[in-house]
């Protein structure tokens, strides 16, 4: 609620760890950021894009791994560049609630 008594449906969400990403059901998309080099050669830019499996990342890196370090730990498999962009794609609210319920069921057993 704001000072004037108006309720806002816009809530900022912080995704700091892989656990946060997995809990909210977000997709992690990686895109190669290798553009044209500043030389006279005519190289085609790499357009590699992939969706990462969040569950596998949680299993291999741990739940407390900071998502800010993901880009620094990756390399493009097509061109070998270390310049990659990490993009988080949040699902709509109803899908997010379903992902949280699924996570609760998986951790309860």
Short mmCIF file of C-alpha atoms in Angstrom, two decimals:
data_model
loop_
_atom_site.label_atom_id
_atom_site.label_comp_id
_atom_site.label_asym_id
_atom_site.label_seq_id
_atom_site.Cartn_x
_atom_site.Cartn_y
_atom_site.Cartn_z
CA UNK A 1 0.00 0.00 0.00
CA UNK A 2 1.14 3.51 -0.73
CA UNK A 3 0.73 6.55 1.51
CA UNK A 4 -2.48 7.50 -0.29
CA UNK A 5 -4.02 4.07 0.34
CA UNK A 6 -3.63 2.84 -3.26
CA UNK A 7 -2.67 -0.79 -3.64
CA UNK A 8 -0.09 -1.59 -6.31
CA UNK A 9 0.07 -4.91 -8.13
CA UNK A 10 3.59 -4.16 -9.35
CA UNK A 11 6.06 -5.83 -7.00
CA UNK A 12 9.80 -5.76 -7.55
CA UNK A 13 11.39 -9.14 -7.10
CA UNK A 14 15.03 -9.83 -6.40
CA UNK A 15 16.59 -12.90 -7.95
CA UNK A 16 19.93 -13.15 -6.18
CA UNK A 17 20.57 -16.89 -5.96
CA UNK A 18 19.75 -19.94 -8.05
CA UNK A 19 17.30 -20.92 -5.34
CA UNK A 20 15.33 -17.71 -5.97
CA UNK A 21 15.27 -18.36 -9.70
CA UNK A 22 14.14 -21.95 -9.22
CA UNK A 23 11.49 -21.06 -6.60
CA UNK A 24 9.89 -18.43 -8.85
CA UNK A 25 9.95 -20.71 -11.90
CA UNK A 26 12.08 -18.34 -13.99
CA UNK A 27 13.82 -19.46 -17.18
CA UNK A 28 17.49 -18.65 -17.67
CA UNK A 29 18.36 -17.78 -21.27
CA UNK A 30 21.98 -17.41 -22.36
CA UNK A 31 22.92 -15.44 -25.46
CA UNK A 32 26.36 -15.00 -26.98
CA UNK A 33 27.35 -11.33 -26.86
CA UNK A 34 30.21 -11.65 -29.35
CA UNK A 35 29.72 -8.91 -31.92
CA UNK A 36 31.81 -7.76 -34.84
CA UNK A 37 35.41 -7.19 -33.78
CA UNK A 38 36.91 -3.74 -34.48
CA UNK A 39 39.19 -5.01 -37.27
CA UNK A 40 39.05 -4.98 -41.04
CA UNK A 41 37.96 -8.63 -41.21
CA UNK A 42 34.33 -9.34 -42.00
CA UNK A 43 33.30 -11.86 -39.35
CA UNK A 44 29.70 -12.84 -38.85
CA UNK A 45 28.44 -12.22 -35.30
CA UNK A 46 27.60 -15.32 -33.28
CA UNK A 47 23.86 -15.65 -32.70
CA UNK A 48 23.89 -18.60 -30.28
CA UNK A 49 21.00 -18.68 -27.77
CA UNK A 50 20.04 -21.44 -25.34
CA UNK A 51 17.71 -21.98 -22.39
CA UNK A 52 19.49 -23.43 -19.37
CA UNK A 53 17.97 -26.10 -17.15
CA UNK A 54 17.53 -24.42 -13.76
CA UNK A 55 17.25 -27.69 -11.84
CA UNK A 56 20.59 -28.91 -13.21
CA UNK A 57 22.23 -25.60 -12.29
CA UNK A 58 20.91 -25.88 -8.73
CA UNK A 59 22.22 -29.46 -8.48
CA UNK A 60 25.69 -28.64 -9.84
CA UNK A 61 26.30 -25.12 -8.46
CA UNK A 62 24.21 -25.25 -5.27
CA UNK A 63 21.14 -23.33 -4.15
CA UNK A 64 23.16 -20.39 -2.79
CA UNK A 65 25.13 -19.73 -6.01
CA UNK A 66 24.74 -16.01 -6.89
CA UNK A 67 23.16 -15.46 -10.31
CA UNK A 68 25.37 -12.39 -10.80
CA UNK A 69 28.31 -14.77 -11.33
CA UNK A 70 26.62 -16.94 -13.99
CA UNK A 71 27.85 -14.92 -16.98
CA UNK A 72 31.44 -14.95 -15.75
CA UNK A 73 31.41 -18.76 -15.51
CA UNK A 74 30.09 -19.42 -19.02
CA UNK A 75 31.49 -19.71 -22.51
CA UNK A 76 29.68 -19.85 -25.85
CA UNK A 77 29.85 -23.44 -27.17
CA UNK A 78 29.68 -22.26 -30.78
CA UNK A 79 32.41 -19.60 -30.99
CA UNK A 80 34.21 -20.00 -27.65
CA UNK A 81 33.66 -16.39 -26.58
CA UNK A 82 33.50 -15.61 -22.87
CA UNK A 83 31.18 -12.68 -23.57
CA UNK A 84 27.71 -14.03 -22.85
CA UNK A 85 24.51 -12.36 -21.66
CA UNK A 86 22.29 -14.02 -19.07
CA UNK A 87 18.58 -13.15 -19.32
CA UNK A 88 15.91 -14.11 -16.78
CA UNK A 89 12.43 -14.77 -18.12
CA UNK A 90 9.77 -14.77 -15.41
CA UNK A 91 6.50 -16.60 -16.11
CA UNK A 92 3.11 -14.98 -15.49
CA UNK A 93 1.83 -14.97 -11.90
CA UNK A 94 -0.35 -18.09 -12.14
CA UNK A 95 2.53 -20.17 -13.51
CA UNK A 96 4.87 -18.80 -10.83
CA UNK A 97 2.51 -19.95 -8.10
CA UNK A 98 2.38 -23.41 -9.68
CA UNK A 99 6.18 -23.62 -9.73
CA UNK A 100 6.36 -22.71 -6.03
CA UNK A 101 3.82 -25.44 -5.18
CA UNK A 102 5.79 -27.96 -7.24
CA UNK A 103 8.99 -27.01 -5.39
CA UNK A 104 7.26 -27.46 -2.04
CA UNK A 105 6.06 -30.94 -3.07
CA UNK A 106 9.57 -31.91 -4.18
CA UNK A 107 11.19 -30.78 -0.92
CA UNK A 108 8.54 -32.28 1.38
CA UNK A 109 9.28 -35.92 0.63
#
